[in-house]
Tab-separated table of C-alpha atoms in Angstrom:
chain	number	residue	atom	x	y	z
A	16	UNK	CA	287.759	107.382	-131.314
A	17	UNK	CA	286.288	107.264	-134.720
A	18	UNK	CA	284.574	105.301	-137.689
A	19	UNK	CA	285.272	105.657	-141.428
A	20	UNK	CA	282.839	104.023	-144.159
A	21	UNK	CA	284.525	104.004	-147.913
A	22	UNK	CA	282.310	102.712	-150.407
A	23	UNK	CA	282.318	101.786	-154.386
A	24	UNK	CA	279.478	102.096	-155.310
A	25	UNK	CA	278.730	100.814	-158.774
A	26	UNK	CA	281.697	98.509	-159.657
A	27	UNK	CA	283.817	95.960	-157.234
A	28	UNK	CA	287.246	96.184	-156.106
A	29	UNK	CA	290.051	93.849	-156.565
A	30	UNK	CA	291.356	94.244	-153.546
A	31	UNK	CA	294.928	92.762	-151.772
A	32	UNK	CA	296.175	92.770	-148.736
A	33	UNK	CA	298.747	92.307	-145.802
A	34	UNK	CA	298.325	91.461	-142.301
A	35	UNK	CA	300.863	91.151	-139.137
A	36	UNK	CA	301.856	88.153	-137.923
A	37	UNK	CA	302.153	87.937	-134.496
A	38	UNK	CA	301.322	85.565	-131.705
A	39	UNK	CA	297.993	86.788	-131.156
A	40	UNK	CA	294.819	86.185	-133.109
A	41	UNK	CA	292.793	89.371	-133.237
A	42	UNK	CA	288.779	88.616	-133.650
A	43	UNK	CA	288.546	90.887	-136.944
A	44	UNK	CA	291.326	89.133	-138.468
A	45	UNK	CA	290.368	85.858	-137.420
A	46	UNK	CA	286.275	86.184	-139.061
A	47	UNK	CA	287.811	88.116	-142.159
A	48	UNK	CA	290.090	84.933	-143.092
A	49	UNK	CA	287.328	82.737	-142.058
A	50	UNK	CA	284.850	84.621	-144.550
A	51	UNK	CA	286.689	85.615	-146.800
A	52	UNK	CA	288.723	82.688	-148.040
A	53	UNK	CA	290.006	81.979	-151.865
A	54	UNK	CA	286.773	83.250	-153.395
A	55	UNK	CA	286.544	86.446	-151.465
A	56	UNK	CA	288.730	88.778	-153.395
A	57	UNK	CA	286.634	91.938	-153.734
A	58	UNK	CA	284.986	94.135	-152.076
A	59	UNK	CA	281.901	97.322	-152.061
A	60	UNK	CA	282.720	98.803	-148.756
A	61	UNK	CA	285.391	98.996	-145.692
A	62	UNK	CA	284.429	100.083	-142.458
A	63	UNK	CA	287.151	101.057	-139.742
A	64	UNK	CA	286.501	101.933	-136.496
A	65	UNK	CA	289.738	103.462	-133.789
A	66	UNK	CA	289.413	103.331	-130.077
A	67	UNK	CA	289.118	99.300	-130.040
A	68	UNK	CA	290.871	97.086	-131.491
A	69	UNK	CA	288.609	94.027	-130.780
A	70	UNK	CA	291.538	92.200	-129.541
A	71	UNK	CA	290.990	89.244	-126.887
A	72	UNK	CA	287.043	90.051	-127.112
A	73	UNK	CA	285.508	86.445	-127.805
A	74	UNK	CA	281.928	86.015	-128.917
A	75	UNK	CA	280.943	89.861	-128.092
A	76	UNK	CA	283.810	91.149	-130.242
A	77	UNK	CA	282.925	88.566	-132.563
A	78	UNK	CA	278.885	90.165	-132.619
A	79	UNK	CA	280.354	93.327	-133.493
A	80	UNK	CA	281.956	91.879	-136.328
A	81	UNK	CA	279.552	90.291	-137.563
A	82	UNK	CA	276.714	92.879	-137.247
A	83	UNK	CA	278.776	95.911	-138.894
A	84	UNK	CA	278.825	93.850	-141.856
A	85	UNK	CA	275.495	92.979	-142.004
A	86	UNK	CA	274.046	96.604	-141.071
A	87	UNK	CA	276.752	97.899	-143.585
A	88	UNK	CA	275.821	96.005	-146.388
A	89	UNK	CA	271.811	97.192	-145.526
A	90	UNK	CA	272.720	100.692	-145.744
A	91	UNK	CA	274.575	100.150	-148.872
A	92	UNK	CA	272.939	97.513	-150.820
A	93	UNK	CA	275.742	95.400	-151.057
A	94	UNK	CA	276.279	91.726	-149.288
A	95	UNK	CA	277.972	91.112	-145.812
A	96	UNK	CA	280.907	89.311	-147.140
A	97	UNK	CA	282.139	92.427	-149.535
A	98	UNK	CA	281.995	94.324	-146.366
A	99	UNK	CA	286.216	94.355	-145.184
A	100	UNK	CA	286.190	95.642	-141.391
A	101	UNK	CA	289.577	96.484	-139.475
A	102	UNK	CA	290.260	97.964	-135.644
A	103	UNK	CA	292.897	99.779	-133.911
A	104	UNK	CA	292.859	101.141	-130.747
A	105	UNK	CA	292.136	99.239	-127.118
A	106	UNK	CA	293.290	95.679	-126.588
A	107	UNK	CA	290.640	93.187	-124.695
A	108	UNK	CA	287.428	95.074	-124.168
A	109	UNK	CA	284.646	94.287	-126.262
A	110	UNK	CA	283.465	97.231	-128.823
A	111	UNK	CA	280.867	99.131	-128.146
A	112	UNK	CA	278.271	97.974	-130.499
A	113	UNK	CA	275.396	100.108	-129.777
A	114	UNK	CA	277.637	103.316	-130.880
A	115	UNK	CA	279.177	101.272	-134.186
A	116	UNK	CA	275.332	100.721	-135.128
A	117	UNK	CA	274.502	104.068	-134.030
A	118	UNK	CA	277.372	105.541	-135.875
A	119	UNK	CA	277.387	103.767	-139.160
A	120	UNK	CA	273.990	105.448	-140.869
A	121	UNK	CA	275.767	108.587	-140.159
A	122	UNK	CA	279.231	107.125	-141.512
A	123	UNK	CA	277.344	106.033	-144.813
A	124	UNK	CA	275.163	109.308	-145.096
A	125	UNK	CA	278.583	111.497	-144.980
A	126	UNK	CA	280.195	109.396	-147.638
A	127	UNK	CA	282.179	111.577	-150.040
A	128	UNK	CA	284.877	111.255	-152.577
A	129	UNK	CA	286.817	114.119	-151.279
A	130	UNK	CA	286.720	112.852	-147.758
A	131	UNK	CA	290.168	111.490	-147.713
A	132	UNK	CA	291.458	113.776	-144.686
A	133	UNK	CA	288.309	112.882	-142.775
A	134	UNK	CA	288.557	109.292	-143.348
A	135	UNK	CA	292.081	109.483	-142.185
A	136	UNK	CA	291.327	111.067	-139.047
A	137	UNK	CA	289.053	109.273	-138.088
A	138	UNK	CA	291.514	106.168	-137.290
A	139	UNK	CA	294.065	108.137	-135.236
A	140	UNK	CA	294.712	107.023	-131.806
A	141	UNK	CA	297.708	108.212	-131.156
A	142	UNK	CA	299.085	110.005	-134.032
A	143	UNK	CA	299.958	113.333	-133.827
A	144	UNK	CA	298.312	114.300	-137.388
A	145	UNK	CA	296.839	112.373	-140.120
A	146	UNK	CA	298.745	111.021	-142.876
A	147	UNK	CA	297.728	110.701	-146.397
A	148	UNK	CA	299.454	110.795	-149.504
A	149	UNK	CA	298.967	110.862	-153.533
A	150	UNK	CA	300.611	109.467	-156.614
A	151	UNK	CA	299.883	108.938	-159.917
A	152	UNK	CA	301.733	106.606	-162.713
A	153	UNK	CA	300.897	105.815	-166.686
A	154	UNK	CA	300.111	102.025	-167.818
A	155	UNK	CA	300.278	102.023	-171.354
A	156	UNK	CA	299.482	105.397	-171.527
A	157	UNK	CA	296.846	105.865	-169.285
A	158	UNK	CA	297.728	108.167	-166.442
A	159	UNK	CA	296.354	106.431	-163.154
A	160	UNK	CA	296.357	107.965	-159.513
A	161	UNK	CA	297.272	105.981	-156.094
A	162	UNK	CA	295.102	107.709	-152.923
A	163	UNK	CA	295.861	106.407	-148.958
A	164	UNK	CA	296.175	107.205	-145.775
A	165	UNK	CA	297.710	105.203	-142.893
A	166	UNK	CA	297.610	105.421	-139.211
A	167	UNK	CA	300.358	104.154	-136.276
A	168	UNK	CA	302.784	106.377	-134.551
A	169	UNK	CA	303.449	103.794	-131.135
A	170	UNK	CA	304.222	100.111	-130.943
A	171	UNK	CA	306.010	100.009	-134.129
A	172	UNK	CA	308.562	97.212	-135.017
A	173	UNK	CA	309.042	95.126	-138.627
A	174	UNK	CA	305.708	93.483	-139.513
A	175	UNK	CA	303.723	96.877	-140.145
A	176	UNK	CA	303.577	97.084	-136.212
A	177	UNK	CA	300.173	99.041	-135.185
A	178	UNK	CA	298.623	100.708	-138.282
A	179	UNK	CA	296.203	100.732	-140.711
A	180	UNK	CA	296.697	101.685	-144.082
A	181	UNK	CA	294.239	101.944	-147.073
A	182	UNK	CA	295.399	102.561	-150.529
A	183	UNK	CA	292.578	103.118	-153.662
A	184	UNK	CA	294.025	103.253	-157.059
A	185	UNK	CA	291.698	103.655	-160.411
A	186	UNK	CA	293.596	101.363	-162.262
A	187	UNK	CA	292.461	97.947	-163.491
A	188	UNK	CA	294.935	95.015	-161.900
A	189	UNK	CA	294.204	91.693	-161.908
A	190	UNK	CA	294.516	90.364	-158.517
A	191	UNK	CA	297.585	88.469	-158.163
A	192	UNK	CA	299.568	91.392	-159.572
A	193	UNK	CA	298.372	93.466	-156.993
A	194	UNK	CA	298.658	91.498	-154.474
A	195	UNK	CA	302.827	90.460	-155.798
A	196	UNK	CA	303.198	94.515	-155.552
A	197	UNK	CA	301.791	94.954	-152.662
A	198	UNK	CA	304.025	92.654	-150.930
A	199	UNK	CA	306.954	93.815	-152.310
A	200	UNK	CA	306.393	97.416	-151.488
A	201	UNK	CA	305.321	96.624	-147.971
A	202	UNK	CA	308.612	94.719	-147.391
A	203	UNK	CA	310.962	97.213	-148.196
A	204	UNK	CA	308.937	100.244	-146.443
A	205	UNK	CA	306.060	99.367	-143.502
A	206	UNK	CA	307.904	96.277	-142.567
A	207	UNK	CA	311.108	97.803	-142.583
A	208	UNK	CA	310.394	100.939	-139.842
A	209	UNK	CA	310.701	101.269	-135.841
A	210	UNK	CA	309.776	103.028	-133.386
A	211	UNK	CA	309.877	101.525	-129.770
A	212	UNK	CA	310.120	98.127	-130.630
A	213	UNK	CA	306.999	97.231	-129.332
A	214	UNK	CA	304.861	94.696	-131.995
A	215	UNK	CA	301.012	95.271	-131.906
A	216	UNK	CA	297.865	92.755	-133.067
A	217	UNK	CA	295.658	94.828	-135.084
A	218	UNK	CA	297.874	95.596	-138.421
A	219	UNK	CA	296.230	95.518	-141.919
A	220	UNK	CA	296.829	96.652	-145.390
A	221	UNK	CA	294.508	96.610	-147.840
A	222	UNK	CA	295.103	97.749	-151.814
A	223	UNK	CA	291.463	98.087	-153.815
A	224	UNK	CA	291.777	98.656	-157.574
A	225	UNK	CA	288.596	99.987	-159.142
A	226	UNK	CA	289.848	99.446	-162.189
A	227	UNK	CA	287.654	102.939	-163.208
A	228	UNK	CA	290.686	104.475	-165.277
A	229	UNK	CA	289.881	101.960	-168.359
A	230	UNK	CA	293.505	100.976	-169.105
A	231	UNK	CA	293.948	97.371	-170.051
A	232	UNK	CA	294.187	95.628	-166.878
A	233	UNK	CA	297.787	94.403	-165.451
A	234	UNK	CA	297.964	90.325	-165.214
A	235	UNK	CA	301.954	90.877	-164.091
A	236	UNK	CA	303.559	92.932	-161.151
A	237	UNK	CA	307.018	92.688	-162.431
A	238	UNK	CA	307.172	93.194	-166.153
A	239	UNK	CA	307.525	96.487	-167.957
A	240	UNK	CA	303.835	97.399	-168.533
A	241	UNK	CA	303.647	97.475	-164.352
A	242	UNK	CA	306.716	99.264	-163.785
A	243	UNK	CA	305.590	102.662	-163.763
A	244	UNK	CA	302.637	101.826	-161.712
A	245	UNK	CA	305.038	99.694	-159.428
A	246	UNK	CA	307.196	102.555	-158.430
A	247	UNK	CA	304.286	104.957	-157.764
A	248	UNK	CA	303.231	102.728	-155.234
A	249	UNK	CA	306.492	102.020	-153.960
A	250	UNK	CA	307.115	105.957	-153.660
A	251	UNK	CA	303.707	106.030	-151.704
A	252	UNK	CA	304.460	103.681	-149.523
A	253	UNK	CA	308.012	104.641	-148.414
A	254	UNK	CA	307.068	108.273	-148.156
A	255	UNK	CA	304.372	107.291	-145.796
A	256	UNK	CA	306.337	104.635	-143.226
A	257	UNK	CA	308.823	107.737	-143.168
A	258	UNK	CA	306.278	109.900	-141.568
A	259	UNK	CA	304.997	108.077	-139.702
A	260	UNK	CA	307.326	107.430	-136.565
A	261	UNK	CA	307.179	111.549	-136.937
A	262	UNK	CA	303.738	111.579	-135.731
A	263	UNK	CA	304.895	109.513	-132.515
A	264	UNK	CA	304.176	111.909	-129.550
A	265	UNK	CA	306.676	111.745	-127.296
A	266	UNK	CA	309.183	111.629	-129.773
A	267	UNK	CA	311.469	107.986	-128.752
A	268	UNK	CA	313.637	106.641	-130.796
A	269	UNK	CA	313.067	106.346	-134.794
A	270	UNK	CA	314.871	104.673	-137.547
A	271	UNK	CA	314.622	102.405	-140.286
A	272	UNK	CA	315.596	98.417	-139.576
């Protein structure tokens, strides 16, 4: 098991997302909605921990929650509710939370900006290898960059099935643009992969836009000024659903839906 800490430190992120839907209400999911609502669109930091997925965990899971926010946002001087927290890993025993507060000072000490195979280690369960992937695009000249990494080799069917995936992009998008793109690439990649046909409860995707590159900021995900942008992160995310039923260990069946 692991923990990864990713932090912006002097500017917010827009930030959009995409989580599963399945039958079962995971407790990370469940406070993030609840917290988050309509006015919570950015973030400072994302913590991610593998080896639990706080699934099925009532009020302790619901501690942990709760108290790797608040401990996060000590260490980096942000507030609880910019903190964005996802699991993977174990389904319906409470999270260890003496090790996720022992474990984050050391998480937020080791930040780095070139920590990007680290970070994506750090959520494997049962991959095989990590998986992260780069692209860049132009918006009206400005050349941006798209960094990620994504974790799930098992239990994957349409709806993302068991991963996590984090994508970071410098460019400046307002939200509802990133959040129409986001959608649209997840649809025709993540949600379109299998593996074993199994569905999980712990799947999130989360796009943050630091909007650091300077380029006038994108109101529209589907006019020309986005397309460039728009088929970077299309490429990123196709090339990374393909790999990952690759990383599945024993090697079952694999194919696109």
């Amino acid at each position: 098991s692991g923990m990864t800490v990713n932090e912006a430190k002097s500017h917010l992120l827009e930030r959009s997302e995409d989580l599963v839907r399945h039958e079962l209400a995971r407790t990370v999911r469940q406070l993030e909605e609840e917290a988050r609502g309509e006015a919570k669109r950015r973030a400072r930091a994302l913590v991610a921990n593998s080896g639990n997925s706080n699934v099925f965990t009532g009020r302790a899971g619901r501690e942990v929650v709760e108290r790797t926010a608040t401990e996060t946002a000590r260490l980096l001087g942000c507030k609880p509710e910019e903190v964005f927290i996802s699991s993977t890993g174990v389904i319906g025993e409470p999270p260890p939370l003496d090790r996720v507060m022992e474990a984050l000072p050391r998480a937020a000490k080791a930040l780095s900006e070139e920590a990007w195979d680290i970070a994506a280690r750090a959520i494997m369960t049962t991959d095989t290898f990590p998986k992260v992937a780069t692209a860049t695009a132009e918006i009206d000249g400005v050349r941006v960059r798209i960094n990620g990494f994504c974790k799930g080799s098992g239990m994957i069917a349409p709806d993302m099935a068991t991963m996590l995936g984090y994508l970071f992009t410098d460019a400046a998008i307002h939200l509802a643009a990133l959040q129409q793109m986001l959608a649209e690439a997840n649809r025709t990649s993540f949600n379109c992969v299998t593996v074993d046909g199994d569905t999980s409860t712990s799947d999130t995707v989360l796009l943050f836009a630091t909007g650091k590159a300077g380029n006038a900021p994108l109101d529209r995900g589907d006019d020309r000024r986005s397309a460039s942008f728009r088929g970077a992160l299309l490429i990123w995310w196709r090339a990374s659903a393909a790999i990952r039923p690759r990383a599945y260990p024993s090697g079952l069946r694999q194919y696109f839906a």
